Coordinates of C-alpha atoms and ligand atoms in Angstrom, one line a residue:
M2 CA 88.2 77.2 181.3
I3 CA 90.8 77.9 178.6
P4 CA 89.1 80.4 176.4
F5 CA 89.2 80.3 172.6
N6 CA 90.6 83.8 172.5
K7 CA 91.9 86.4 174.9
P8 CA 92.7 89.9 173.6
Y9 CA 96.3 91.0 174.4
C10 CA 97.7 94.4 175.5
S11 CA 101.4 94.9 174.8
G12 CA 101.8 97.3 177.8
R13 CA 102.2 100.7 176.1
E14 CA 98.6 101.2 175.0
I15 CA 97.6 103.2 178.0
S16 CA 100.7 105.5 177.9
Y17 CA 100.2 106.2 174.2
I18 CA 96.5 107.0 174.8
Q19 CA 97.6 109.3 177.6
E20 CA 99.8 111.1 175.1
V21 CA 96.7 111.6 172.9
C22 CA 94.8 113.0 175.9
N23 CA 97.6 115.5 176.5
S24 CA 97.8 116.6 172.9
I25 CA 95.6 118.9 170.8
T26 CA 94.4 116.2 168.3
M27 CA 92.1 113.4 169.4
S28 CA 90.2 113.0 166.1
G29 CA 91.7 111.1 163.2
N30 CA 94.7 111.4 161.0
G31 CA 97.1 112.7 163.7
D32 CA 100.6 111.5 164.6
F33 CA 99.7 108.0 165.7
T34 CA 97.6 107.4 162.6
K35 CA 100.7 108.5 160.5
Y36 CA 103.0 106.2 162.4
C37 CA 100.7 103.2 161.7
H38 CA 100.4 104.1 158.0
G39 CA 104.2 104.5 157.8
F40 CA 104.8 101.2 159.5
F41 CA 102.9 99.3 156.8
E42 CA 104.1 101.3 153.9
K43 CA 107.7 100.8 154.9
R44 CA 107.6 97.3 156.2
Y45 CA 105.6 95.8 153.3
G46 CA 105.9 98.4 150.5
F47 CA 102.2 99.0 150.3
R48 CA 101.6 102.0 148.0
K49 CA 99.1 103.7 150.4
C50 CA 97.5 102.7 153.7
L51 CA 94.5 104.3 155.5
L52 CA 93.4 103.2 159.0
C53 CA 89.7 102.5 159.3
T54 CA 87.4 101.8 162.2
S55 CA 87.0 98.1 161.2
G56 CA 88.0 95.6 158.5
T57 CA 84.4 95.9 157.3
D58 CA 84.8 99.6 156.8
A59 CA 88.0 98.9 154.8
L60 CA 86.1 96.5 152.6
E61 CA 83.3 99.1 152.1
M62 CA 86.0 101.5 151.0
C63 CA 87.3 98.9 148.5
A64 CA 83.8 98.4 147.2
M65 CA 83.2 102.1 146.8
L66 CA 86.5 102.6 145.0
C67 CA 85.5 99.9 142.5
E68 CA 82.6 102.2 141.3
L69 CA 80.1 99.4 140.7
K70 CA 76.9 100.0 138.7
P71 CA 73.6 98.1 139.2
G72 CA 73.9 94.7 137.5
D73 CA 77.7 94.5 138.0
E74 CA 78.8 91.1 139.4
V75 CA 81.4 90.5 142.1
I76 CA 82.9 87.0 142.7
V77 CA 83.3 86.3 146.4
P78 CA 84.0 83.0 148.3
S79 CA 81.1 81.6 150.2
F80 CA 83.4 80.4 153.0
T81 CA 84.1 83.8 154.6
F82 CA 82.8 86.3 157.1
V83 CA 79.6 88.2 156.2
S84 CA 81.4 91.6 155.6
T85 CA 83.4 90.3 152.6
A86 CA 80.1 90.0 150.6
L87 CA 78.1 92.6 152.4
A88 CA 80.5 95.5 151.5
F89 CA 79.9 94.8 147.8
L90 CA 76.2 94.1 148.1
R91 CA 75.7 97.6 149.7
E92 CA 77.2 99.1 146.5
G93 CA 74.5 97.4 144.5
A94 CA 76.5 94.5 143.1
H95 CA 75.2 91.0 142.5
I96 CA 77.3 88.5 144.4
R97 CA 78.4 85.3 142.7
F98 CA 79.6 82.9 145.3
A99 CA 82.6 80.7 144.5
D100 CA 83.4 77.4 146.2
S101 CA 86.5 76.7 148.3
G102 CA 89.3 74.5 146.9
T103 CA 89.8 70.9 147.8
E104 CA 93.3 71.6 149.2
N105 CA 92.3 74.2 151.7
P106 CA 89.3 76.6 152.3
N107 CA 90.7 79.3 149.9
I108 CA 89.1 80.3 146.7
T109 CA 90.9 79.1 143.5
A110 CA 91.3 80.3 139.9
E111 CA 89.5 77.1 138.8
A112 CA 86.4 78.0 140.9
I113 CA 86.5 81.7 139.7
A114 CA 86.9 81.1 135.9
P115 CA 83.5 79.7 135.1
L116 CA 81.7 82.5 137.0
I117 CA 83.3 85.3 134.9
N118 CA 81.0 86.9 132.3
E119 CA 80.6 90.4 130.7
R120 CA 79.0 91.8 133.9
T121 CA 81.8 90.7 136.2
K122 CA 83.9 93.6 137.6
V123 CA 85.7 92.4 140.7
I124 CA 87.2 89.2 142.2
V125 CA 87.4 89.2 146.0
V126 CA 89.8 86.7 147.6
V127 CA 90.1 85.8 151.3
H128 CA 93.4 84.5 152.6
Y129 CA 91.8 82.1 155.1
A130 CA 93.8 81.6 158.3
G131 CA 96.4 83.9 156.9
V132 CA 97.4 81.3 154.3
A133 CA 97.8 82.8 150.8
C134 CA 95.4 82.0 148.0
D135 CA 97.3 81.0 144.8
M136 CA 97.4 84.6 143.5
D137 CA 99.3 84.2 140.2
P138 CA 96.5 82.4 138.3
I139 CA 93.9 84.7 139.9
M140 CA 95.8 87.8 138.8
D141 CA 96.2 86.3 135.3
L142 CA 92.4 85.8 135.1
A143 CA 91.8 89.3 136.2
R144 CA 94.2 90.8 133.7
E145 CA 92.7 88.7 130.9
H146 CA 89.2 89.9 131.7
N147 CA 90.1 93.4 132.9
L148 CA 88.8 92.8 136.4
L149 CA 89.8 94.4 139.7
V150 CA 91.1 92.1 142.5
V151 CA 90.4 92.9 146.2
E152 CA 92.2 91.0 148.9
D153 CA 90.3 90.4 152.1
A154 CA 93.5 90.2 154.1
A155 CA 91.6 90.5 157.4
Q156 CA 93.5 87.5 158.7
A157 CA 96.6 87.9 156.7
I158 CA 98.9 90.3 158.4
D159 CA 102.6 89.6 158.0
A160 CA 102.0 86.7 155.6
Y161 CA 103.5 86.2 152.2
Y162 CA 102.9 84.7 148.8
K163 CA 106.1 83.8 146.8
G164 CA 107.9 86.5 148.8
R165 CA 105.2 89.2 148.3
P166 CA 103.3 90.4 151.3
L167 CA 99.6 89.6 151.3
G168 CA 97.5 92.8 150.9
G169 CA 100.1 94.0 148.4
I170 CA 99.1 91.9 145.4
G171 CA 95.6 92.9 144.4
H172 CA 94.5 96.4 143.4
L173 CA 93.0 97.0 146.8
A174 CA 93.1 95.1 150.2
A175 CA 91.5 95.2 153.6
F176 CA 93.1 94.3 157.0
S177 CA 91.2 93.9 160.3
F178 CA 92.4 94.7 163.8
H179 CA 89.4 93.1 165.5
E180 CA 90.2 91.6 168.9
T181 CA 90.3 88.1 167.4
K182 CA 93.1 89.0 164.9
N183 CA 96.9 88.8 165.5
I184 CA 97.2 92.6 165.9
S185 CA 94.3 94.3 167.5
S186 CA 92.8 97.7 168.5
G187 CA 89.6 96.2 169.8
E188 CA 87.8 97.1 166.6
G189 CA 89.9 98.5 163.7
G190 CA 91.0 97.9 160.1
M191 CA 93.0 99.3 157.3
L192 CA 92.6 99.9 153.6
V193 CA 95.5 99.3 151.3
V194 CA 95.7 100.8 147.9
N195 CA 98.2 99.3 145.5
D196 CA 97.0 100.7 142.3
E197 CA 97.9 104.3 141.6
R198 CA 94.5 105.2 140.1
F199 CA 92.8 104.9 143.5
V200 CA 95.4 106.9 145.6
R201 CA 93.8 110.3 145.5
R202 CA 90.1 109.2 145.7
C203 CA 90.6 106.9 148.7
E204 CA 91.6 109.8 150.9
I205 CA 88.5 111.7 149.9
L206 CA 86.1 108.8 150.6
W207 CA 87.9 108.4 153.9
E208 CA 87.3 112.0 154.9
K209 CA 83.5 112.3 154.4
G210 CA 83.8 113.1 150.7
T211 CA 86.1 116.1 151.3
N212 CA 89.7 116.9 150.3
R213 CA 90.5 117.7 153.9
A214 CA 93.6 115.4 153.9
E215 CA 95.1 117.4 151.0
F216 CA 94.2 120.6 152.8
Y217 CA 96.2 119.5 155.9
R218 CA 99.2 118.7 153.7
G219 CA 99.0 122.2 152.4
M220 CA 98.2 121.1 148.8
V221 CA 95.0 123.1 148.5
N222 CA 94.1 126.3 150.4
K223 CA 90.5 125.3 151.3
Y224 CA 88.7 122.1 151.5
G225 CA 85.1 121.1 150.5
W226 CA 82.8 118.5 149.3
C227 CA 84.1 116.7 146.2
D228 CA 82.9 113.1 146.1
M229 CA 81.0 110.3 147.9
G230 CA 82.4 109.2 151.3
S231 CA 81.8 108.5 154.9
S232 CA 83.7 108.8 158.2
F233 CA 85.9 105.8 157.9
L234 CA 88.9 107.1 159.8
P235 CA 89.4 106.1 163.5
S236 CA 90.2 108.5 166.2
E237 CA 93.8 109.0 167.4
I238 CA 92.8 107.1 170.6
I239 CA 92.4 103.9 168.5
A240 CA 95.5 104.6 166.4
A241 CA 97.6 105.1 169.6
F242 CA 96.4 101.7 170.9
L243 CA 97.2 100.1 167.5
W244 CA 100.7 101.6 167.4
A245 CA 101.5 100.0 170.7
Q246 CA 100.6 96.7 169.2
L247 CA 102.5 97.3 165.9
E248 CA 105.7 98.1 167.8
Q249 CA 105.4 94.6 169.4
M250 CA 104.5 92.9 166.2
D251 CA 107.6 90.6 166.0
D252 CA 107.1 89.5 169.6
I253 CA 103.4 88.8 169.1
Q254 CA 104.1 86.9 165.9
G255 CA 106.9 84.9 167.5
K256 CA 104.7 83.9 170.4
R257 CA 101.8 82.9 168.1
K258 CA 104.1 80.8 165.9
H259 CA 105.5 79.1 168.9
I260 CA 102.0 78.0 170.0
W261 CA 101.1 77.0 166.4
E262 CA 104.2 74.9 166.1
Q263 CA 103.5 73.1 169.3
Y264 CA 100.1 72.1 168.0
D265 CA 101.4 71.0 164.7
Q266 CA 104.3 68.9 166.0
A267 CA 102.2 67.1 168.5
L268 CA 99.0 66.6 166.5
R269 CA 99.9 66.1 162.8
G270 CA 99.1 62.5 161.8
K271 CA 98.4 61.5 165.4
L272 CA 94.6 62.2 166.0
H273 CA 91.9 59.6 166.1
A274 CA 88.3 59.3 165.0
G275 CA 89.2 60.4 161.5
I276 CA 90.2 63.9 162.6
T277 CA 93.1 65.5 160.8
V278 CA 95.0 68.7 161.3
M279 CA 94.9 71.5 158.8
P280 CA 96.5 70.7 155.5
P281 CA 100.2 71.6 155.1
L282 CA 100.8 75.1 153.9
P283 CA 101.3 75.4 150.1
A284 CA 105.0 75.9 149.1
Y285 CA 104.1 79.5 147.9
A286 CA 102.7 80.5 151.3
T287 CA 104.2 81.5 154.7
N288 CA 102.7 81.0 158.1
N289 CA 101.4 84.0 160.1
A290 CA 100.0 81.7 162.9
H291 CA 96.5 83.3 162.8
I292 CA 94.6 80.1 163.1
Y293 CA 95.3 76.5 164.0
Y294 CA 92.4 74.3 162.8
L295 CA 91.5 70.7 162.6
L296 CA 89.1 68.9 160.2
C297 CA 86.7 66.3 161.4
P298 CA 85.2 63.6 159.2
S299 CA 81.6 64.8 159.8
L300 CA 79.5 67.3 161.6
D301 CA 78.6 64.7 164.2
V302 CA 82.2 64.0 165.1
R303 CA 82.9 67.7 165.3
T304 CA 80.0 68.3 167.6
R305 CA 81.2 65.4 169.8
F306 CA 84.8 66.7 169.8
M307 CA 83.9 70.2 170.7
N308 CA 81.6 69.1 173.5
Y309 CA 84.3 66.8 174.8
L310 CA 86.8 69.6 174.9
K311 CA 84.3 72.0 176.5
N312 CA 83.5 69.4 179.2
H313 CA 87.2 69.3 179.9
G314 CA 87.6 73.0 180.2
V315 CA 88.7 74.0 176.6
Q316 CA 86.7 76.4 174.5
T317 CA 86.9 75.9 170.7
T318 CA 85.0 77.5 167.8
F319 CA 84.0 76.7 164.2
H320 CA 83.1 78.9 161.2
Y321 CA 81.9 80.0 158.7
L322 CA 78.2 79.4 158.0
P323 CA 78.1 79.3 154.2
L324 CA 77.0 82.7 152.8
H325 CA 75.3 81.3 149.7
S326 CA 72.8 79.4 151.8
S327 CA 72.4 82.1 154.5
E328 CA 69.0 83.3 155.6
Y329 CA 69.7 86.7 153.9
Y330 CA 71.2 85.5 150.6
K331 CA 69.8 82.0 149.8
D332 CA 67.0 83.3 147.6
K333 CA 69.4 85.6 145.7
H334 CA 72.0 82.8 145.1
D335 CA 71.9 81.1 141.7
G336 CA 71.4 77.7 143.2
R337 CA 74.8 76.1 142.4
P338 CA 75.9 73.7 145.2
L339 CA 79.2 74.6 146.8
P340 CA 80.2 71.3 148.3
Q341 CA 83.7 72.3 149.5
C342 CA 82.4 75.3 151.3
D343 CA 79.7 73.2 153.0
R344 CA 82.3 70.6 154.0
Y345 CA 84.6 73.1 155.7
S346 CA 81.7 74.7 157.4
D347 CA 80.6 71.4 158.9
T348 CA 83.9 70.0 159.8
L349 CA 86.4 72.7 160.7
V350 CA 87.3 73.4 164.3
R351 CA 89.7 76.1 165.6
L352 CA 91.9 75.5 168.7
P353 CA 92.6 78.3 171.2
L354 CA 95.5 80.5 169.9
F355 CA 96.3 83.8 171.6
Y356 CA 99.4 85.6 172.9
S357 CA 99.0 84.8 176.6
L358 CA 98.2 81.1 176.1
Q359 CA 100.7 79.3 178.4
D360 CA 102.7 76.3 177.3
E361 CA 101.0 74.1 180.0
D362 CA 97.6 75.0 178.6
V363 CA 98.8 74.1 175.1
A364 CA 100.1 70.8 176.5
K365 CA 96.7 70.2 178.1
I366 CA 94.8 70.9 174.9
I367 CA 97.1 68.6 173.0
K368 CA 96.8 65.8 175.5
L369 CA 93.0 66.0 175.4
A370 CA 92.9 66.1 171.6
L371 CA 95.1 63.0 171.4
A372 CA 92.9 61.1 173.8
F373 CA 89.7 61.7 171.8
K374 CA 88.6 58.5 170.2
Ligands
LIG426 C1 87.5 89.6 160.8 C2 87.2 89.5 159.3 C3 86.5 90.5 158.7 C4 85.9 91.7 159.3 O1 86.7 92.5 160.0 P1 86.1 93.5 161.2 O2 87.3 94.3 161.6 O3 85.6 92.6 162.2 O4 85.1 94.3 160.5 C5 86.3 90.4 157.3 N1 86.7 89.3 156.6 C6 87.4 88.3 157.2 C7 87.9 87.2 156.4 C8 87.6 88.4 158.6 O5 88.3 87.4 159.2

């Protein structure tokens, strides 16, 4: 069986974890955590980065930093993972779900604009498959209505919009290092702060509501409880693992792009039964090869296609189940139909894409897909 995903170890993870075992710091915010922060701050120019124990945690930090009050509204795409909405719901916000665009599953300024009212505080965008949302019109809307923009960049590592790195455009952003993402630490994530006004507070939320990080930098001579917070920071063991992956980032990205290109060259315009490959990337977006997906003409065809591949030894997956009609939220949703979200949810299928996927396996998957009628 060719699995849908296989987590990848770059080779140095164990030796870096051994270094942590030999050192005097195993809890968070040690040397490896600082290497990881520095990597992102230097390579992408992010104002401030903080590792978290998951992308979900990073989103929760974003939501806390937004200082929402009961009755405040947050606009979130319905076509996304649960955490994107859950993080803001936990802070007491009312979630207004927006539809995907017709071009690709991303949220659009056109879908957002009619949902803005005097209670709206935040727009959350998800760069689905690592493909940038059209950010300029969204940032314009936010400026016009004095809203914060949070980028759920969980899938968007090393991807750009008009030359700007994703995660560096909104006021705040969250990355994920879950085992299914391009760069992984098993579970893991990172908060990015781009707006100066959140720089001090983010560290306090991160360190259980204390100013311990400032204490360690020698900026204050004792530390104590000064705000809300939680224990969002991962241990050095996780950071050491992540650092081994970050050092190999260009190699990992190169390998994933190689697989992505093979799929695209062989399948674009050549599939049967009404199946198409993912739409071409918009001119403003770059490819980070996070996902290669196909779109089927109906749920029936997708089910048939996925079963066919499974019977021939290839595991594929679909996502997401729309959040607006989920068991948990359907009674809280305002009832608007979100047809594009439903369409992607019913028809999208993801092909295997992971570092150690061999060329002959890619060739086998391509051959099978082309033979499906
Ligand atoms: C993976 C993912 C998350 C959650 O990240 P975790 O690290 O698993 O908590 C959130 N949003 C999107 C769009 C994701 O793909």
